Short mmCIF file of C-alpha atoms and ligand atoms in Angstrom, two decimals:
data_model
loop_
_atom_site.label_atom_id
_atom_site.label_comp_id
_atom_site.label_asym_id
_atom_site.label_seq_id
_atom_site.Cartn_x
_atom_site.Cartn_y
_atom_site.Cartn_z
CA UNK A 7 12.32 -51.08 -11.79
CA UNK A 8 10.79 -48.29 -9.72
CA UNK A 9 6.85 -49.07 -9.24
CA UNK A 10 4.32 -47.24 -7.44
CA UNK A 11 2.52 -49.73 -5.67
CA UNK A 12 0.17 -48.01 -3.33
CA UNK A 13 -2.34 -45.49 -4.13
CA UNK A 14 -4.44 -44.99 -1.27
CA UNK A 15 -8.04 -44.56 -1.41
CA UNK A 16 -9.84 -41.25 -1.56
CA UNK A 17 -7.92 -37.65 -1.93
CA UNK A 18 -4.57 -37.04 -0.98
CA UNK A 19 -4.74 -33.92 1.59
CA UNK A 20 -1.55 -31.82 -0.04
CA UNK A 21 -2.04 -29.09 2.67
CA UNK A 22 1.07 -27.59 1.63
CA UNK A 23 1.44 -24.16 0.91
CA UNK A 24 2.53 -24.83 -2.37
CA UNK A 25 1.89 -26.92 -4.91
CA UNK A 26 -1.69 -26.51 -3.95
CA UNK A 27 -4.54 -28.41 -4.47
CA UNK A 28 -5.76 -27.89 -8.23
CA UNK A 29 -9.26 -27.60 -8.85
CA UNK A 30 -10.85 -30.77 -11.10
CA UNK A 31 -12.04 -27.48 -13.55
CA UNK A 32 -8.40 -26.55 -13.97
CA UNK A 33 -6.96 -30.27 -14.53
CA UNK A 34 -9.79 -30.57 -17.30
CA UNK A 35 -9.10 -27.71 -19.10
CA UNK A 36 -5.67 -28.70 -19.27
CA UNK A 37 -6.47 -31.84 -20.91
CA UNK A 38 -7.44 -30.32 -24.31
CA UNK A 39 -5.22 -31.44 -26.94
CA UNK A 40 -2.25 -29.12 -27.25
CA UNK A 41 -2.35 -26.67 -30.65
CA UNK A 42 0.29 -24.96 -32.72
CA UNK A 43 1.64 -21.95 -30.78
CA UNK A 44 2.34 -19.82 -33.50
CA UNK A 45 -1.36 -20.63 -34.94
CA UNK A 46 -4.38 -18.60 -34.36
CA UNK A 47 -6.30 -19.70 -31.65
CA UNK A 48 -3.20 -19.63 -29.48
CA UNK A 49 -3.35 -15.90 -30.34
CA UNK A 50 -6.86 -16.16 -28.68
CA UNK A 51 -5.35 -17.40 -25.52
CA UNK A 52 -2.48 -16.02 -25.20
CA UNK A 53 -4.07 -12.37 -25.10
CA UNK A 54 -6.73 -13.35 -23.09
CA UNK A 55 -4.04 -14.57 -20.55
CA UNK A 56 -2.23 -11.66 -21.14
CA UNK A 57 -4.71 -9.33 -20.29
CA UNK A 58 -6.36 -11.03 -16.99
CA UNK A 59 -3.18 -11.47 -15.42
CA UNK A 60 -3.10 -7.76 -15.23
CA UNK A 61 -6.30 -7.29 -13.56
CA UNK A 62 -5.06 -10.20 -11.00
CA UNK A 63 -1.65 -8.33 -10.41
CA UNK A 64 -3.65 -4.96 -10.72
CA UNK A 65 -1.36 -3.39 -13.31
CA UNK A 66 -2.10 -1.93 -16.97
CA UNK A 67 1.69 -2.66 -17.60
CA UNK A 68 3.15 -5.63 -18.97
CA UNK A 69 3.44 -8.66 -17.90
CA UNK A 70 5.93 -11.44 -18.92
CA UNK A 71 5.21 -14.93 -18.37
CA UNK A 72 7.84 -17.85 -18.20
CA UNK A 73 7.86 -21.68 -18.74
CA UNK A 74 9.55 -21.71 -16.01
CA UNK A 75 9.27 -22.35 -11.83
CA UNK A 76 9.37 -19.26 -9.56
CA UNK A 77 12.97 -19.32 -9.44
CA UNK A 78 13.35 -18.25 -12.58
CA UNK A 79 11.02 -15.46 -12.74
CA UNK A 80 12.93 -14.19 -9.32
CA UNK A 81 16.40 -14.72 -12.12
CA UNK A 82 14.24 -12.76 -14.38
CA UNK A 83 13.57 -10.06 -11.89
CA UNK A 84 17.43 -9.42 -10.86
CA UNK A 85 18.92 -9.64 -14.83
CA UNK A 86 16.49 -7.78 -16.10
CA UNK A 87 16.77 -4.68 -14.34
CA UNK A 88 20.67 -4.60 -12.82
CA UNK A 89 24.26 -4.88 -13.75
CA UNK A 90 26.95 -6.61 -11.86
CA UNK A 91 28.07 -4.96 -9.05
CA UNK A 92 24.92 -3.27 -8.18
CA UNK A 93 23.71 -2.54 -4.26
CA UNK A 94 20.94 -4.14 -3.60
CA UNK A 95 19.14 -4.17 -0.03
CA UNK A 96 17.23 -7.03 1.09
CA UNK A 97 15.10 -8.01 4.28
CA UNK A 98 15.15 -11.22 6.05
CA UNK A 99 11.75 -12.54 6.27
CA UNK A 100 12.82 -16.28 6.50
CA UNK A 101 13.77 -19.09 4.00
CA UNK A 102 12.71 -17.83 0.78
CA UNK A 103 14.13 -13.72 0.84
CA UNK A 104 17.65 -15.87 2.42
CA UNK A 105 17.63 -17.85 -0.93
CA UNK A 106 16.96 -15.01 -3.12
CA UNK A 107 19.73 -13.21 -1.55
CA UNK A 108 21.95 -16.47 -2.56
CA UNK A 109 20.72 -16.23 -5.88
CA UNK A 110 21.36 -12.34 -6.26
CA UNK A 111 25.07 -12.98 -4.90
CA UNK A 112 25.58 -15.66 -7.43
CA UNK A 113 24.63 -13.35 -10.25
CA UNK A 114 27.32 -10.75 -9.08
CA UNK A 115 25.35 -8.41 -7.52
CA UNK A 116 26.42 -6.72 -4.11
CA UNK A 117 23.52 -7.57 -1.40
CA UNK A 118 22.78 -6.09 1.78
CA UNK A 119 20.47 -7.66 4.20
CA UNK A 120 18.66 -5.92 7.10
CA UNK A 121 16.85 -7.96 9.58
CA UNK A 122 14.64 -7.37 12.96
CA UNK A 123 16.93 -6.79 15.55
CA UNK A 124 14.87 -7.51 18.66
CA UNK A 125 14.20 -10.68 20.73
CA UNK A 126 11.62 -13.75 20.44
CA UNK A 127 10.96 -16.28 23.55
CA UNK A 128 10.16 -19.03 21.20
CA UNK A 129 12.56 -18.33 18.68
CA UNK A 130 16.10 -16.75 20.22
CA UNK A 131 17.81 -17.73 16.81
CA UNK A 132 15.32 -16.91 14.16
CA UNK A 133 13.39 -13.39 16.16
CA UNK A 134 12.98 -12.05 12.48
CA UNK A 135 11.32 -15.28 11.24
CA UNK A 136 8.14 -14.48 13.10
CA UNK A 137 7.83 -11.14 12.23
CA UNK A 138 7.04 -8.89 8.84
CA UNK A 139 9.76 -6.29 7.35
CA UNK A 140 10.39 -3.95 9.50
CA UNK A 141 9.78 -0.86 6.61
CA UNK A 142 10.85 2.38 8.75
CA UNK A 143 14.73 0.54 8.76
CA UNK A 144 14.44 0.52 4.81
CA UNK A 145 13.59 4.12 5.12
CA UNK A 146 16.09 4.59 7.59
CA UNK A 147 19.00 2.78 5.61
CA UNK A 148 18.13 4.82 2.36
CA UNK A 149 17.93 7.84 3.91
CA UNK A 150 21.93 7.23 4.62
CA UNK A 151 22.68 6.58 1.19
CA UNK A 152 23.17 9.66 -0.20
CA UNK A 153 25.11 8.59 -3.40
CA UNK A 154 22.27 6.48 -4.19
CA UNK A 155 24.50 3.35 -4.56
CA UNK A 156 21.25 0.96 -3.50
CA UNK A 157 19.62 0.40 -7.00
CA UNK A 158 16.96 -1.62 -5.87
CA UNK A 159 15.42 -3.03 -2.59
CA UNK A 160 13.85 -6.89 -2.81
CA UNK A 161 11.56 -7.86 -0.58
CA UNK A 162 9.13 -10.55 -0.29
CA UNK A 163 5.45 -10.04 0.21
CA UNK A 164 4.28 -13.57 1.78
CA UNK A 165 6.89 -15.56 3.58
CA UNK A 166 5.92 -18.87 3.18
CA UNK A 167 8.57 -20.24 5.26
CA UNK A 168 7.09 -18.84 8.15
CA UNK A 169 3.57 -17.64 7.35
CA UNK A 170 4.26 -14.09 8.11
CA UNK A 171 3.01 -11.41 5.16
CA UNK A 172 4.61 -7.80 4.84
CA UNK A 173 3.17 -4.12 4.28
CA UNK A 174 4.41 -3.55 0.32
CA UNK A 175 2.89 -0.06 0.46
CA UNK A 176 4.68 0.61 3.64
CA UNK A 177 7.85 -0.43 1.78
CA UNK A 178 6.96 2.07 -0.98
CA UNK A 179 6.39 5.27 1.37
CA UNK A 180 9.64 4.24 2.72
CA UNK A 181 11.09 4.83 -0.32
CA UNK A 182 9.51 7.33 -1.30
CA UNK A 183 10.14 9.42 2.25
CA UNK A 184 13.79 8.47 1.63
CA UNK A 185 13.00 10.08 -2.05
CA UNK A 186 15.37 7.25 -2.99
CA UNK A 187 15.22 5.80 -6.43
CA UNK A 188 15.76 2.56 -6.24
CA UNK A 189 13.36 0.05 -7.78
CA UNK A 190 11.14 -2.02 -5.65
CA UNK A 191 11.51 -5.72 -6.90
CA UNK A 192 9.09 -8.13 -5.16
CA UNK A 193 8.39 -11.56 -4.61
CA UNK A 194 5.41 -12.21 -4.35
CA UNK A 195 5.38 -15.64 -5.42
CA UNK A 196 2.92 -17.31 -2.71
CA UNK A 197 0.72 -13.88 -2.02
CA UNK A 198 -0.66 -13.46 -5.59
CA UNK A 199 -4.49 -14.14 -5.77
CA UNK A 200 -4.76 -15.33 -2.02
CA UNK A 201 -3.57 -11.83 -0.45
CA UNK A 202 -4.46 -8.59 -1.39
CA UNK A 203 -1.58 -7.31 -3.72
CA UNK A 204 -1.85 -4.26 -5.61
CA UNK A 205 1.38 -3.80 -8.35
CA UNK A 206 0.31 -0.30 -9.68
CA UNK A 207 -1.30 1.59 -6.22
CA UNK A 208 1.69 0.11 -3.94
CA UNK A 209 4.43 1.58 -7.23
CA UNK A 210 6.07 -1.62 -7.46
CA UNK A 211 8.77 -1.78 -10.30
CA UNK A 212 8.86 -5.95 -10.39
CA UNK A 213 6.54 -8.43 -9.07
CA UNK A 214 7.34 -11.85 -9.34
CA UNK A 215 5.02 -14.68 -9.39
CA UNK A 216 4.69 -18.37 -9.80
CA UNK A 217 1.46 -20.65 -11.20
CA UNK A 218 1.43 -23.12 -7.89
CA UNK A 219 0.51 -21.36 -5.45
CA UNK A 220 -2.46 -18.61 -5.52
CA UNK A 221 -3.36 -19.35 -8.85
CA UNK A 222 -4.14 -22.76 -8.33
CA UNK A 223 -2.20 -24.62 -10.85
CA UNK A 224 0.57 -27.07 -11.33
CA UNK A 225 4.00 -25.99 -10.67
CA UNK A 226 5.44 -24.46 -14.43
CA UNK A 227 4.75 -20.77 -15.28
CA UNK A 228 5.75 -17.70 -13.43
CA UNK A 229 5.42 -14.14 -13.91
CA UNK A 230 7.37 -10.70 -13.79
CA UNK A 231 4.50 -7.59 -13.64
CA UNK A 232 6.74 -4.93 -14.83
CA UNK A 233 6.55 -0.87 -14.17
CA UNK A 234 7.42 1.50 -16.85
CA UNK A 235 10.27 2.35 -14.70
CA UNK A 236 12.06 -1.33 -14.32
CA UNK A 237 11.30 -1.49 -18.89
CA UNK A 238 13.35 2.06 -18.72
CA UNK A 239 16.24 -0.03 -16.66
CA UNK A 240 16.11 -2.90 -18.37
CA UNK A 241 17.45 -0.89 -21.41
CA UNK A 242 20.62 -0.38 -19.74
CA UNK A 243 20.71 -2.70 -17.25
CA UNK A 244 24.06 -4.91 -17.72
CA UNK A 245 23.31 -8.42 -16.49
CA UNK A 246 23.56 -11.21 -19.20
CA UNK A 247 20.20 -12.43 -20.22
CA UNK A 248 18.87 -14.07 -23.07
CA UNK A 249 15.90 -16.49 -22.22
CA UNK A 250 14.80 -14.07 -19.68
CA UNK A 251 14.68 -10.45 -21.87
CA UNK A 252 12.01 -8.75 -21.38
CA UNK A 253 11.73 -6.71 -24.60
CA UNK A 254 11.31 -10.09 -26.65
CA UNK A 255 8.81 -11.03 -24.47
CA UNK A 256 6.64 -7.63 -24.29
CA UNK A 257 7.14 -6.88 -28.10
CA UNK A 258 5.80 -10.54 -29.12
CA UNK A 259 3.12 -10.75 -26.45
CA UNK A 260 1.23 -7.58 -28.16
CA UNK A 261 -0.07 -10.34 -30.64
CA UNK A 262 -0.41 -12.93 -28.20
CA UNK A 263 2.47 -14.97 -28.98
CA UNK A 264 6.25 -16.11 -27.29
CA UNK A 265 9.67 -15.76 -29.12
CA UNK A 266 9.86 -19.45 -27.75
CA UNK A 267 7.28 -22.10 -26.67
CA UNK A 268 5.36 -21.46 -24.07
CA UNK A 269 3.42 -24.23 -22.30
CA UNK A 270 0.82 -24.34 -23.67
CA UNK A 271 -1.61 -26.78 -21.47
CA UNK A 272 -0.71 -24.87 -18.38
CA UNK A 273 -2.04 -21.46 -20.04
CA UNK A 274 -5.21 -23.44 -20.66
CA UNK A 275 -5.16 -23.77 -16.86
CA UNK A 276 -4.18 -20.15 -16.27
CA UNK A 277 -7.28 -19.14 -18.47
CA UNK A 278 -9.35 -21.48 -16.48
CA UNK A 279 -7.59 -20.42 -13.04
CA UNK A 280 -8.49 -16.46 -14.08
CA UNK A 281 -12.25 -16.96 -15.02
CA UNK A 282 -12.52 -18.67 -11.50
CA UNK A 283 -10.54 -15.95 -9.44
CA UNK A 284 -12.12 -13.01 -11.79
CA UNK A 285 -15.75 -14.50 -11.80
CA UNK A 286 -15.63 -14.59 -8.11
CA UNK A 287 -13.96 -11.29 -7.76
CA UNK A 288 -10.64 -10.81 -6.94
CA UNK A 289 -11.94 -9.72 -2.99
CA UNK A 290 -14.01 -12.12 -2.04
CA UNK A 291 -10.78 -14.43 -2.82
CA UNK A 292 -8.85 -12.39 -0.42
CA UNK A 293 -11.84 -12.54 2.11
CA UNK A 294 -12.08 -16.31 1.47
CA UNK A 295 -8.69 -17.08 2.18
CA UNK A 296 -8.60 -14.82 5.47
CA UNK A 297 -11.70 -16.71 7.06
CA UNK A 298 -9.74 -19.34 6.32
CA UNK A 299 -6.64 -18.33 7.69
CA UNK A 300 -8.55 -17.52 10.87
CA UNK A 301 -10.38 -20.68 11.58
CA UNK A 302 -7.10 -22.53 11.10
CA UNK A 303 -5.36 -20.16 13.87
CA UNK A 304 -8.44 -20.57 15.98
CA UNK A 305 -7.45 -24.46 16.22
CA UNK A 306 -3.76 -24.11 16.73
CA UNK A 307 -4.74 -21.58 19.42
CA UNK A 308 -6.94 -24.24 21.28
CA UNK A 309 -4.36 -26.73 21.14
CA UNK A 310 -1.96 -23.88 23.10
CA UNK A 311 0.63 -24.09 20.78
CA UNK A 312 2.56 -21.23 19.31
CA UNK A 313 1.93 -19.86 15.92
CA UNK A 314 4.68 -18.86 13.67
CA UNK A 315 3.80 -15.44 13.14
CA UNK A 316 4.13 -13.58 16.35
CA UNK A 317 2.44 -10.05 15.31
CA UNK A 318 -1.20 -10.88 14.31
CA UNK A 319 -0.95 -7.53 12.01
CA UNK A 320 0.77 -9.51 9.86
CA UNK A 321 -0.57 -13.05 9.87
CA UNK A 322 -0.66 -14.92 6.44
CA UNK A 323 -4.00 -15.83 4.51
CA UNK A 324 -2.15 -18.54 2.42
CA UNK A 325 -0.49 -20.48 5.25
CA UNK A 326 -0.23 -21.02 9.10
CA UNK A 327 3.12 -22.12 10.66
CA UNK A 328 2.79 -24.18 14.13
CA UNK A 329 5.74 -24.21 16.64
CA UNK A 330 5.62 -27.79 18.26
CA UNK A 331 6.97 -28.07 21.81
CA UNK A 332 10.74 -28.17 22.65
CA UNK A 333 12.24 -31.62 21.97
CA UNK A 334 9.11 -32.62 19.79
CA UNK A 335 10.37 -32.94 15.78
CA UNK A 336 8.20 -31.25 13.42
CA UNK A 337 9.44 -33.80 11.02
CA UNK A 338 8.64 -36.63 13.00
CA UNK A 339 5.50 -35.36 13.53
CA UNK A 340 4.86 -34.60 9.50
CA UNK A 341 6.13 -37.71 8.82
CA UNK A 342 3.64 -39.60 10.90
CA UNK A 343 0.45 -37.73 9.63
CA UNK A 344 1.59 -38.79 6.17
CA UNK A 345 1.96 -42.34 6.87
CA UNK A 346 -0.95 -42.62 8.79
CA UNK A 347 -3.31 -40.22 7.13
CA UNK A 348 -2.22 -39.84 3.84
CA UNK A 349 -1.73 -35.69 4.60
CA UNK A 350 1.51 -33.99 3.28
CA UNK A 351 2.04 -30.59 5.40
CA UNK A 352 4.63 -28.04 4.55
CA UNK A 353 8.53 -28.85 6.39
CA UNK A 354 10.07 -26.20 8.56
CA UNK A 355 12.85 -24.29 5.94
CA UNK A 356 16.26 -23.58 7.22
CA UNK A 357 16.31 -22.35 10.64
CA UNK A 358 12.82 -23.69 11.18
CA UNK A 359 14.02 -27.26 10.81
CA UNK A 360 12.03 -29.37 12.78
CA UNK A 361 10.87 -26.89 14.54
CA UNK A 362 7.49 -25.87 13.36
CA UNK A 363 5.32 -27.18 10.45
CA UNK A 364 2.96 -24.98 7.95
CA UNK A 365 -0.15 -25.81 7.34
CA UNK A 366 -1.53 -24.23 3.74
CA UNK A 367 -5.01 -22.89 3.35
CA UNK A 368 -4.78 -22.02 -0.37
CA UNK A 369 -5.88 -23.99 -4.09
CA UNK A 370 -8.62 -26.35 -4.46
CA UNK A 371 -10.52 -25.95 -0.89
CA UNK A 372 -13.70 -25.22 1.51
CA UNK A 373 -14.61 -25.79 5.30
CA UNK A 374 -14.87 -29.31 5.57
CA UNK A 375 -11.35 -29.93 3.76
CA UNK A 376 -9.69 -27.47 6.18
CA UNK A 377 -11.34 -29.12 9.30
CA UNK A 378 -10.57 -32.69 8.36
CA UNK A 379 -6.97 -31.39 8.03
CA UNK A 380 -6.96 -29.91 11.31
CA UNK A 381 -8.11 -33.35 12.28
CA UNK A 382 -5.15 -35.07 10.87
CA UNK A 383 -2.88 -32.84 12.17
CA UNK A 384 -4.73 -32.67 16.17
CA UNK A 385 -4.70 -37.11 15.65
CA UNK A 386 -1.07 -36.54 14.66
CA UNK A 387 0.34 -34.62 17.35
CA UNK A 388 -1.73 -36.90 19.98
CA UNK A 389 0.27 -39.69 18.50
CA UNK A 390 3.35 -38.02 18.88
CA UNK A 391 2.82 -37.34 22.98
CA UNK A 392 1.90 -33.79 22.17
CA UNK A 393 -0.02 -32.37 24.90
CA UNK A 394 -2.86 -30.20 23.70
CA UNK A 395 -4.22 -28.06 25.68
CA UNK A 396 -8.08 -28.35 23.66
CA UNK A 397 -9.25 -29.44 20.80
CA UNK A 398 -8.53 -27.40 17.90
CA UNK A 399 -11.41 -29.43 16.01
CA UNK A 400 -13.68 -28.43 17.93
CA UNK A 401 -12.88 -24.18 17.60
CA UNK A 402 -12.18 -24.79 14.05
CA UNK A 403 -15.69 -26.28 13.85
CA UNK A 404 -17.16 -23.42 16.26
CA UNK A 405 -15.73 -20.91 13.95
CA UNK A 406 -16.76 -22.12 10.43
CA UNK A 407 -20.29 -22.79 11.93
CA UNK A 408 -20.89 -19.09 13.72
CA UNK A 409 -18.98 -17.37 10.57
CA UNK A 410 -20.43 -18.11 7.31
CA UNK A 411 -18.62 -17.67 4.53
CA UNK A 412 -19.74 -14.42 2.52
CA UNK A 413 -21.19 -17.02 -0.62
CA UNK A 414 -22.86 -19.07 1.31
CA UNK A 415 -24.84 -16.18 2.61
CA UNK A 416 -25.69 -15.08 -0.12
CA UNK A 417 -26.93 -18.80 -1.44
CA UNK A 418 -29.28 -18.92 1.53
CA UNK A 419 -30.78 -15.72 0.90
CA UNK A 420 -31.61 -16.55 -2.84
C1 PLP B 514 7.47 -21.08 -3.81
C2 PLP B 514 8.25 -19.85 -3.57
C3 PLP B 514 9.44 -19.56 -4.24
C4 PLP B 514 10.11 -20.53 -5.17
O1 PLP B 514 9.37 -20.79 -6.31
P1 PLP B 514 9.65 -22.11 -7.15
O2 PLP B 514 8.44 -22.17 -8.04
O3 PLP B 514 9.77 -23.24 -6.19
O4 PLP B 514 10.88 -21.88 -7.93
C5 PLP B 514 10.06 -18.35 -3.98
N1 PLP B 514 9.55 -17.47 -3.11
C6 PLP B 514 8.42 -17.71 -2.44
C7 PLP B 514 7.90 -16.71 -1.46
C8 PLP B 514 7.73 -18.91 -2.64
O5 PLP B 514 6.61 -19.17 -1.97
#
């Protein structure tokens, strides 16, 4: 028999960037007993779901939500809108826009992938990994399709392989200079509620989303924020689908309600998730996690190592992805801040194997929990012979004392 013997004391630090951390207020809510979801207090929920997922998307069009992982709401996002044999042009970003790729070649579809084409010292394999879409290459690429054989271009909005997030509207006036019409699918499955994402102003036709990440919650719902253009192509659009159909979805969802079962405790969660993000307003969120995102970069910065993202226009308020020195396993390294300090920090994807680590700064989180991780992670790479070249502490601690967060400002001044 399989037991779980150990359960160390105190928190676990899952400094991941995704699952994240879940707020206590979200796991509570999502211990109410679950009702009927064809009764009428799911109706209750299920519109009030409905209609603040919008405002965190920033659309007035629909949105379909799946009991299902992000995956599947990236499945929904290709089916729905396609037919087999389509063009589609892609950008690789790193781990996550290579799988989607695999996925859309699985499903039939013809991909094309553009990628950075110049050089990186700490990277000669992976230059692209480090850096954000390149959006005047789209532009240029349409601009040669004439025939308008691309049907859509898919591109992802926060890498969270790497830690490196990409200009959506820049994508759009690409497209738009091109006057191309292909639809603009994105995944923005990490950025949601942590980065500023804006599905209406930025005229994206898909956005796809998923509950563990930005939105705080356990891994099981995801999202497709839809533009009246991608509902006009999904009514001819020739891909099989069936669990994944938008129209079902949208038609049922006017009353609140699924054509199947939705889970049910998780949208408690989401409603829970959405009064937090709403009540503190969807910028200071984005403001929250960039401070953050800052004071984390100020450590790995002291310690002199590199940080994945090589163009700070670009650098990602969800995560932070450390290069450790040649010959030094990221793994190794992982695996001993785990065993010693009970800390689980994201793996290097793909090409990144072993090579870096990612350290989130999203979910259930403040000051204190994001120094004590960059303590674990500065006790971790002593231990492994890393030479550091300061102590990342010690900035981190610098900058979280001379930068107050926005809130707490305003606490002191009450
Ligand atoms: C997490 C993630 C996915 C995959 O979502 P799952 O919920 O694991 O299926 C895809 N793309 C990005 C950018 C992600 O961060």
């Amino acid at each position: 028999m399989l037991t779980l013997d150990v359960h160390p004391t105190g928190r676990h630090f899952l400094q991941i960037p995704g699952p994240s951390p879940v707020p206590d207020r979200i796991l509570r809510a999502m211990s109410l007993p679950t009702i009927d979801h064809r009764g009428p207090e799911f109706g209750t929920l299920g519109r009030k779901v409905l209609a603040g997922i919008g405002q965190i998307f920033r659309t007035k069009h629909p949105v379909a939500i799946y009991p299902a992982s992000g995956t599947g709401a990236w499945e929904a996002a290709l089916t729905n809108t396609l037919s087999a044999g389509d063009h589609v042009l892609m950008f690789e970003t790193g781990h996550f826009a290579s799988l989607w790729k695999k996925m859309a070649d699985r499903l039939g579809l013809s991909t094309e992938v553009l990628s950075y084409e110049g050089s990186d010292e700490h990277l000669p394999a992976a230059p692209g990994w480090r850096r954000g879409i390149q959006a005047d290459m789209i532009e240029a690429r349409l601009r040669q399709d004439t025939q308008h054989r691309i049907k859509a271009v898919c591109v992802v909005h926060n890498e969270t392989s790497t830690g490196v997030t990409s200009d959506i509207a820049a994508v759009r006036k690409a497209i738009d200079a091109a006057r191309h019409p292909a639809l603009l699918v994105v995944d923005s499955i990490s950025g949601l509620a942590s980065a500023p994402f804006e599905h209406d102003a930025w005229g994206v036709d898909v956005t796809v989303s998923g509950s563990q990440k930005g939105l705080m919650l356990p891994p099981g719902i995801s999202f497709n924020a839809l533009s009246p253009r991608a509902l006009e192509a999904s009514k001819t659009a020739g891909l099989p689908k069936s669990f994944w159909a938008w129209d079902e979805i949208v038609d049922m969802n006017k009353d609140g309600y699924w054509p199947y079962t939705p889970n049910t405790n998780l949208l408690y969660g989401l409603s829970e998730s959405l009064d937090m993000l709403l009540g503190e307003g969807l910028d200071n969120v984005f403001a929250r996690h960039a401070r953050w995102a800052e004071g984390v970069r100020s450590a790995v910065t002291a310690w002199g190592l590199p940080i994945q993202c090589a163009d700070p226009a670009v650098y990602s308020p969800v995560l932070t992805g450390v290069i450790t020195p040649p010959g030094v396993d990221a793994d190794a390294v992982r695996r001993l801040i785990h065993q010693r300090f009970d800390m689980s920090l994201g793996t290097g994807l793909g090409k990144l194997k072993g090579r870096m680590f990612r350290i989130g700064h999203l979910g259930d989180s403040n000051d204190l929990t994001l120094l004590a991780t960059i303590a674990g992670c500065e006790m971790g790479l002593k231990l492994s012979g890393v030479k550091l070249v300061g102590s990342g502490v010690q900035k981190a601690m610098d900058f979280f004392s001379s930068h107050a967060a926005p809130d707490t400002l305003k606490k002191e001044a009450a």
